[in-house]
Coordinates of C-alpha atoms and ligand atoms in Angstrom, one line a residue:
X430 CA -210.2 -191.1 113.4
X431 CA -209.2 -189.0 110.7
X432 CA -211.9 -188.1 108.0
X433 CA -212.4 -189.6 104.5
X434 CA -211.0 -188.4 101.5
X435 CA -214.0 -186.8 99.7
X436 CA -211.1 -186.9 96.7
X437 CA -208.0 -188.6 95.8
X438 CA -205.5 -189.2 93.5
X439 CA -203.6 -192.5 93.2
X440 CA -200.0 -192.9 90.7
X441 CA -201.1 -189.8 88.6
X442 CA -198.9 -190.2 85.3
X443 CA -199.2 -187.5 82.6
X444 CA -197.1 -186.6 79.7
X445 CA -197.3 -184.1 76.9
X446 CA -196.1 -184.1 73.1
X447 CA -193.8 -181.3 72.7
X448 CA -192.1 -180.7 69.2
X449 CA -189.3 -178.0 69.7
X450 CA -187.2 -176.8 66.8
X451 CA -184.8 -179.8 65.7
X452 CA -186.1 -182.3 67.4
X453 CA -188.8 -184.5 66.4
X454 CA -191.8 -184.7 68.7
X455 CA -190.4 -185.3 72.4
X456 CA -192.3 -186.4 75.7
X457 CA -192.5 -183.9 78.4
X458 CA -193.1 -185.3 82.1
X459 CA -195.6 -183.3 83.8
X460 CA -196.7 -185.7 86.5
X461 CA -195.2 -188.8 88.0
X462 CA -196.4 -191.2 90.1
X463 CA -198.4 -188.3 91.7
X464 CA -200.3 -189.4 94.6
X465 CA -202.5 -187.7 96.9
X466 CA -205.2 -186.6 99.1
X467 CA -208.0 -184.0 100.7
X468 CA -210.0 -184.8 104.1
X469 CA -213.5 -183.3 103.7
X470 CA -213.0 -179.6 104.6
X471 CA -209.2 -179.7 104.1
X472 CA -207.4 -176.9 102.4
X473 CA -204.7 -178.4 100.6
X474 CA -201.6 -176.1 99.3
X475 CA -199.7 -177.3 96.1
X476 CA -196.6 -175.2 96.2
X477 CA -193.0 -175.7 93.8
X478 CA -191.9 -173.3 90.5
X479 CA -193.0 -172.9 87.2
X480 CA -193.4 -176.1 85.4
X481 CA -193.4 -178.6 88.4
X482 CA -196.6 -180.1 87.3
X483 CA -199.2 -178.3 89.4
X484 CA -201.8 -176.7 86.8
X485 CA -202.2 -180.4 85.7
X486 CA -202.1 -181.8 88.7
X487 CA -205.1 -179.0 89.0
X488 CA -206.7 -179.7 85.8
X489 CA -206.5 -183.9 86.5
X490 CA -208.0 -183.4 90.0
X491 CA -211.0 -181.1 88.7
X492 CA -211.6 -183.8 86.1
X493 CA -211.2 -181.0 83.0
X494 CA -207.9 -183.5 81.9
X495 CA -207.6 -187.0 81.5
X496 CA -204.2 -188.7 83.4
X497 CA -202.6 -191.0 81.3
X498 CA -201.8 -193.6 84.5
X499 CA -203.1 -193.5 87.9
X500 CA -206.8 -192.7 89.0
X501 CA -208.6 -190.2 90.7
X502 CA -211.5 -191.0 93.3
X503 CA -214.0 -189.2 94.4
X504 CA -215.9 -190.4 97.3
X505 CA -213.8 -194.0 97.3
X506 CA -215.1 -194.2 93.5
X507 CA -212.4 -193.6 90.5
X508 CA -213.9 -190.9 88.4
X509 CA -213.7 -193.6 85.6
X510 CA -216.5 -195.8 87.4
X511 CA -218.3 -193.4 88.0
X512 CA -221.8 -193.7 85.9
X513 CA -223.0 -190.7 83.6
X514 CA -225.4 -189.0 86.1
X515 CA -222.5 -189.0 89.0
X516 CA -220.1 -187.7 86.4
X517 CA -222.0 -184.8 86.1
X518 CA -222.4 -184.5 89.8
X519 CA -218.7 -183.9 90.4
X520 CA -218.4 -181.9 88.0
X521 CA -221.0 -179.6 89.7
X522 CA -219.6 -180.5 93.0
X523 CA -215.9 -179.8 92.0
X524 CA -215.5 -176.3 90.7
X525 CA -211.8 -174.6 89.2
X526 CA -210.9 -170.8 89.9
X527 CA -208.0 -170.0 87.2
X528 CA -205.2 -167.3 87.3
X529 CA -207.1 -165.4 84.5
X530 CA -210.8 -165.7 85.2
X531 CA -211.5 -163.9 81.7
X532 CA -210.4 -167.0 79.8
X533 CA -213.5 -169.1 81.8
X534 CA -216.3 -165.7 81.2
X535 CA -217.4 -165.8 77.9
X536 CA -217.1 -161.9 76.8
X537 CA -220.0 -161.9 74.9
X538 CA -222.4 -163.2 78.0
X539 CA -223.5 -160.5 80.8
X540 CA -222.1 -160.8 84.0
X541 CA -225.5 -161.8 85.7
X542 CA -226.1 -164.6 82.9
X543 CA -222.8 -166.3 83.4
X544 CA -222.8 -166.6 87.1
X545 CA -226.5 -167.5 86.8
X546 CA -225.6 -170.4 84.1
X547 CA -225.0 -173.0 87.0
X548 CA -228.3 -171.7 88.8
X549 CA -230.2 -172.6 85.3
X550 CA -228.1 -175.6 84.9
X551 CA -228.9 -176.6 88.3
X552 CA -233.0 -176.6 87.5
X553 CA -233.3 -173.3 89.9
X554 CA -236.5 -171.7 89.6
X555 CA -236.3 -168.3 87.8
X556 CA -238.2 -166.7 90.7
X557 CA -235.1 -167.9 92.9
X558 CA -232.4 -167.5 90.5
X559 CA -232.2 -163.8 91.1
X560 CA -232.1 -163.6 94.7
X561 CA -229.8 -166.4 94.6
X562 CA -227.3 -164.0 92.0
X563 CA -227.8 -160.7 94.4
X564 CA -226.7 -163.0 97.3
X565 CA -223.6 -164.2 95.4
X566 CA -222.7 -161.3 94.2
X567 CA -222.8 -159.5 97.4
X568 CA -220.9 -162.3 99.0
X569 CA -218.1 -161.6 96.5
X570 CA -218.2 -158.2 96.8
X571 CA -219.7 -157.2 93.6
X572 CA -222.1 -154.3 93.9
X573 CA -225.7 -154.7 91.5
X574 CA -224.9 -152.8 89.1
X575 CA -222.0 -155.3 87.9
X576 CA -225.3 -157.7 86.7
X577 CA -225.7 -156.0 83.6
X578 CA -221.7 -155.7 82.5
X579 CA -219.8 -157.5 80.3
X580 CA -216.2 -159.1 81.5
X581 CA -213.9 -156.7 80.1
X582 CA -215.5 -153.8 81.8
X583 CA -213.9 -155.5 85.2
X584 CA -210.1 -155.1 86.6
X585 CA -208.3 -158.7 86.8
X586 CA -209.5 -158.5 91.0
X587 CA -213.1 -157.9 90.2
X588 CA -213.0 -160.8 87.1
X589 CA -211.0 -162.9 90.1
X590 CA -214.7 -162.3 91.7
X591 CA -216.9 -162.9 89.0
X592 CA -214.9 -166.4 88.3
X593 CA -215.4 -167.2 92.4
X594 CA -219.2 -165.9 92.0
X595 CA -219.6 -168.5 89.1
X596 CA -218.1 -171.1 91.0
X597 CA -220.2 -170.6 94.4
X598 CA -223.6 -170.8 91.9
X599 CA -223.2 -174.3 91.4
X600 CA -223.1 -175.3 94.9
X601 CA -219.5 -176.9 94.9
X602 CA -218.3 -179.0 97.6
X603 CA -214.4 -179.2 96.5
X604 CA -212.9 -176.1 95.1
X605 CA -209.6 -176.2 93.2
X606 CA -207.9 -172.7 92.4
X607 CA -204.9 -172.5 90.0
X608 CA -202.6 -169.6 91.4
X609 CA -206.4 -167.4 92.1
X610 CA -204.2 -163.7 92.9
X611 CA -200.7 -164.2 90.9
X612 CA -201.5 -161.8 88.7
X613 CA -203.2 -159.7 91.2
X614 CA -201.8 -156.4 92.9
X615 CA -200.7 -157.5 96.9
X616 CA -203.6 -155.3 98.7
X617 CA -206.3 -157.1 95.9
X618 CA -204.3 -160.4 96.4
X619 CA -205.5 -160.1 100.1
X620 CA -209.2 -159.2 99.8
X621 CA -209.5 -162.2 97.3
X622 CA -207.9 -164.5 100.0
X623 CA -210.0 -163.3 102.6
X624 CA -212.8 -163.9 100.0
X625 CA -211.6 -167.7 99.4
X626 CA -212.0 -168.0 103.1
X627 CA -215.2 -167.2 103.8
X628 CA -216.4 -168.9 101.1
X629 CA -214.8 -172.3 102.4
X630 CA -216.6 -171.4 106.3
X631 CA -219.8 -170.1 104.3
X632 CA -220.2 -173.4 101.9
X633 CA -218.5 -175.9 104.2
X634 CA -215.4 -176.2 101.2
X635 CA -212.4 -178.5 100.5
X636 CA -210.2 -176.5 99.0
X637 CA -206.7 -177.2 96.5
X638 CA -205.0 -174.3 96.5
X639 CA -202.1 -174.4 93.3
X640 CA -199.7 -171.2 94.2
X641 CA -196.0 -170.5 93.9
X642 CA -196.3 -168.1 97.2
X643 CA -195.8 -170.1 100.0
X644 CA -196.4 -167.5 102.6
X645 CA -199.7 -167.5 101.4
X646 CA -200.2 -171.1 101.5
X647 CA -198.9 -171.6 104.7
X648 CA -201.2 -168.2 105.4
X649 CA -204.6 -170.4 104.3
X650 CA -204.0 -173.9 104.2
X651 CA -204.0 -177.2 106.6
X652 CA -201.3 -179.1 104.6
X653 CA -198.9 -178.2 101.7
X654 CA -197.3 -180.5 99.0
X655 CA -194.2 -179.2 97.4
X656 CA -193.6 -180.7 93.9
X657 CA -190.8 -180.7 91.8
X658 CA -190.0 -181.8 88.1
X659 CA -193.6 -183.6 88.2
X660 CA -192.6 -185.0 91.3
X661 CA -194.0 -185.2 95.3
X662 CA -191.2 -184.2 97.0
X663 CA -192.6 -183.0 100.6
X664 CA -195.8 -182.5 102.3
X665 CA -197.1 -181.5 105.6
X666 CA -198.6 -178.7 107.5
X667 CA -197.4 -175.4 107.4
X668 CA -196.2 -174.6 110.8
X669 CA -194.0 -177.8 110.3
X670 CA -192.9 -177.3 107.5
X671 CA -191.3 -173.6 108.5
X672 CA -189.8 -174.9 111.2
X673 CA -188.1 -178.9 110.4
X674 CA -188.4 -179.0 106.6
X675 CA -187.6 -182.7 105.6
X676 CA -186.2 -181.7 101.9
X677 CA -183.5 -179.5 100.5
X678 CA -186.1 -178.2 98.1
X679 CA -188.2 -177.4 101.2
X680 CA -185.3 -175.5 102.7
X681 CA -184.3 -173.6 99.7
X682 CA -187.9 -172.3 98.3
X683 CA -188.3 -171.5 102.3
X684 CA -185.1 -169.7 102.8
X685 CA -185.7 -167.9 99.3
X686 CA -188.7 -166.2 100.7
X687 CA -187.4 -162.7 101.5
X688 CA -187.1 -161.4 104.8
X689 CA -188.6 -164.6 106.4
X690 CA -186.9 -165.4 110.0
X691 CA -187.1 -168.8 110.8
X692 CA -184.8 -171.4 111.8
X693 CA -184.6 -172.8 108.4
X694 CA -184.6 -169.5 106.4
X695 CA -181.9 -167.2 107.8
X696 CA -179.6 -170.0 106.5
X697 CA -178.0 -169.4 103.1
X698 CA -179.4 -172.2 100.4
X699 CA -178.9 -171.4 97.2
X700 CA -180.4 -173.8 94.5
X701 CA -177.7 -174.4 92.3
X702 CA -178.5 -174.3 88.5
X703 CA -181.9 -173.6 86.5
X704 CA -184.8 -175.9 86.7
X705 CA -183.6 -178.9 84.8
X706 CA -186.1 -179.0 81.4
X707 CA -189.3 -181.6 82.0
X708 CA -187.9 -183.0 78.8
X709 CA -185.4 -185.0 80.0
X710 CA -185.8 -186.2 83.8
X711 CA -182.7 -186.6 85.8
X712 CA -182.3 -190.1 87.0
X713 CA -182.2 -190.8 90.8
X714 CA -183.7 -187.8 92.9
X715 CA -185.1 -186.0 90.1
X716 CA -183.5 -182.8 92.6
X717 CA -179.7 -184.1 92.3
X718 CA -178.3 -181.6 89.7
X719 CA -179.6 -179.0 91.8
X720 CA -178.7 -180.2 95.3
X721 CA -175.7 -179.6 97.3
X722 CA -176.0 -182.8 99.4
X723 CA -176.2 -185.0 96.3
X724 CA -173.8 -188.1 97.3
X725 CA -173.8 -190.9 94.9
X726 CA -176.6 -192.9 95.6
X727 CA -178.9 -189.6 94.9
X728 CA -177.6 -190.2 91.4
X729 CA -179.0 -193.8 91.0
X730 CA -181.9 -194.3 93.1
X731 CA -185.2 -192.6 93.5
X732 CA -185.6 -192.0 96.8
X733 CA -189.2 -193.4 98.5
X734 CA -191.6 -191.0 100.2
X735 CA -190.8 -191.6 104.2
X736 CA -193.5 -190.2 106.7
X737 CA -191.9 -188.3 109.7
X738 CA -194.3 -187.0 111.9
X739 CA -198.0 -187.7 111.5
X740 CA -198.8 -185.7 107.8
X741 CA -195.1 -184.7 107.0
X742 CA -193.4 -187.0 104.5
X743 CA -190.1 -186.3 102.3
X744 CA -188.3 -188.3 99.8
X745 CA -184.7 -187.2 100.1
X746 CA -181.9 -190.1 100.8
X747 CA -180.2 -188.2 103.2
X748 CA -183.2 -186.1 105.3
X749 CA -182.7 -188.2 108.5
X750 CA -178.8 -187.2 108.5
X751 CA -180.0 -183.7 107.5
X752 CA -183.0 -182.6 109.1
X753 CA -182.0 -185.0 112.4
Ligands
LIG2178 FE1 -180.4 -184.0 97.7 FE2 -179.9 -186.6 97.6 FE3 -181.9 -185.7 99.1 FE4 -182.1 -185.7 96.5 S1 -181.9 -187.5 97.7 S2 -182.7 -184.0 97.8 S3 -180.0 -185.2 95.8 S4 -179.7 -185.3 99.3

């Protein structure tokens, strides 16, 4: 039997105002008809370029942004439903780690009083509160005599710390992390991965990862989603995905990935063209400008999401005659 969802997302629609020079205000599509889910103690990868809708997708699922279509449940319950007190409860339970962790810390606030804030919050006992902060830290790898800095005495990894520390204090059971080490040197990149993962054994985590590196994703996670243009294109676990991609997204971002040697990447697939703009969504497959399969039908009709194997799904017209 598999496990429950401990959260969810059903027909997530979201669209911003843009106004760009000449043009009255325009609607940009960051999500459609997003749907998805996270098994208690899942790590779940979100993976596709810049501007496919994962940050909000992010933003939606830690509750920080409203969708304007389409619900998000937590425990079975939409988030909408959910009464004042239990509201508050997610949030608690469902903490974000951002790219830049500095934007979260309030520079003004020492170290030791932000990631104590949830610990107060929380109704901790003073006496507690500070062994509970010396654990944390230590955990994160933050020696003592961080407590009494302020955040931009820290490199970017160390911040990356503080903003996991903070998370951590308020006992989260869902932790959703918007690309936590893209700005991060490779060898700091590692140690905050290996951080994220010992958090998730240590606290018992479900975990959304939002990243644009998929070795890494298929380095931490259970399942990945590859979006595109606001879109679900693919999802599945990693070691399937590597080896039978369903999508000819999949294929190129896989064979893109340098020096990767696997039956999908030493082929040559080149995505053809820039990322079309959010601004005006390609009919059919959102992917057919890009694609070199695209046949007619591609052109006209969106193609459904098909489940191939237990967990990996594509929507692609032609993956059957493709991917066998
Ligand atoms: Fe390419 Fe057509 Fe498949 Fe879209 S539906 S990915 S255009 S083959």
């Amino acid at each position: 039997m598999k496990p429950h969802p401990i959260i969810s997302a059903v027909d997530l629609q979201k669209k911003f105002k843009v106004t760009t020079r000449g043009h009255s205000s325009r609607l940009l599509t960051a999500l459609d008809r997003v749907s998805l889910h996270l098994s208690t103690g899942e790590t779940l990868g979100i993976a596709g370029e810049s501007g496919c809708g994962k940050s909000t997708l992010a933003k939606i699922m830690a509750g920080l942004l409203m969708p304007d279509a389409g619900k998000v449940h937590y425990n079975g319950t939409p988030l909408s439903q959910l009464s004042q007190h239990e509201k508050t409860f997610f949030r608690r339970k469902t903490q974000m780690i951002f790219q830049d962790p500095f934007s979260s810390l309030n520079p003004r606030m020492r170290i030791a009083d932000s990631i104590s804030e949830p610990l107060k919050i929380a109704g901790m006992p003073a006496l507690l509160q500070q062994a509970e902060l010396e654990r944390i830290m230590s955990a994160v790898g933050l020696s003592k005599d961080a407590a009494n800095r302020f955040p931009d005495e820290f490199s970017g990894g160390q911040r990356q710390r503080i903003g996991i520390a903070r998370a951590l204090a308020a006992s989260p059971e869902i932790l959703i992390a918007d690309e936590p080490v893209s700005s991060l040197d490779i060898s700091i990149q590692a140690q905050i991965i290996n951080i994220l993962l010992q958090m998730k054994i240590d606290y018992s985590l479900t975990m959304m990862i939002v990243s644009h590196n998929l070795l890494i994703l298929r380095h931490i996670c259970d399942r990945i989603i590859i979006m595109y243009l606001g879109s679900i294109v693919e999802c599945g676990p990693p070691a399937e995905l590597f080896k039978v991609c369903r999508h000819p997204y999949t294929e190129a971002l896989i064979a893109s990935i340098p020096g990767l040697h696997t039956s999908t990447a030493v082929k040559i697939v080149l995505l053809q063209d820039d990322l079309p703009s959010a601004l005006s969504i390609p009919s059919g497959c959102r992917f057919h400008p890009r694609c070199r399969h695209a046949i007619d039908i591609c052109r006209h009709e969106i193609p459904d999401m098909v489940e191939y194997a237990d967990g990996h799904a594509a929507a692609c017209h032609l993956s059957n005659s493709l991917y066998g």
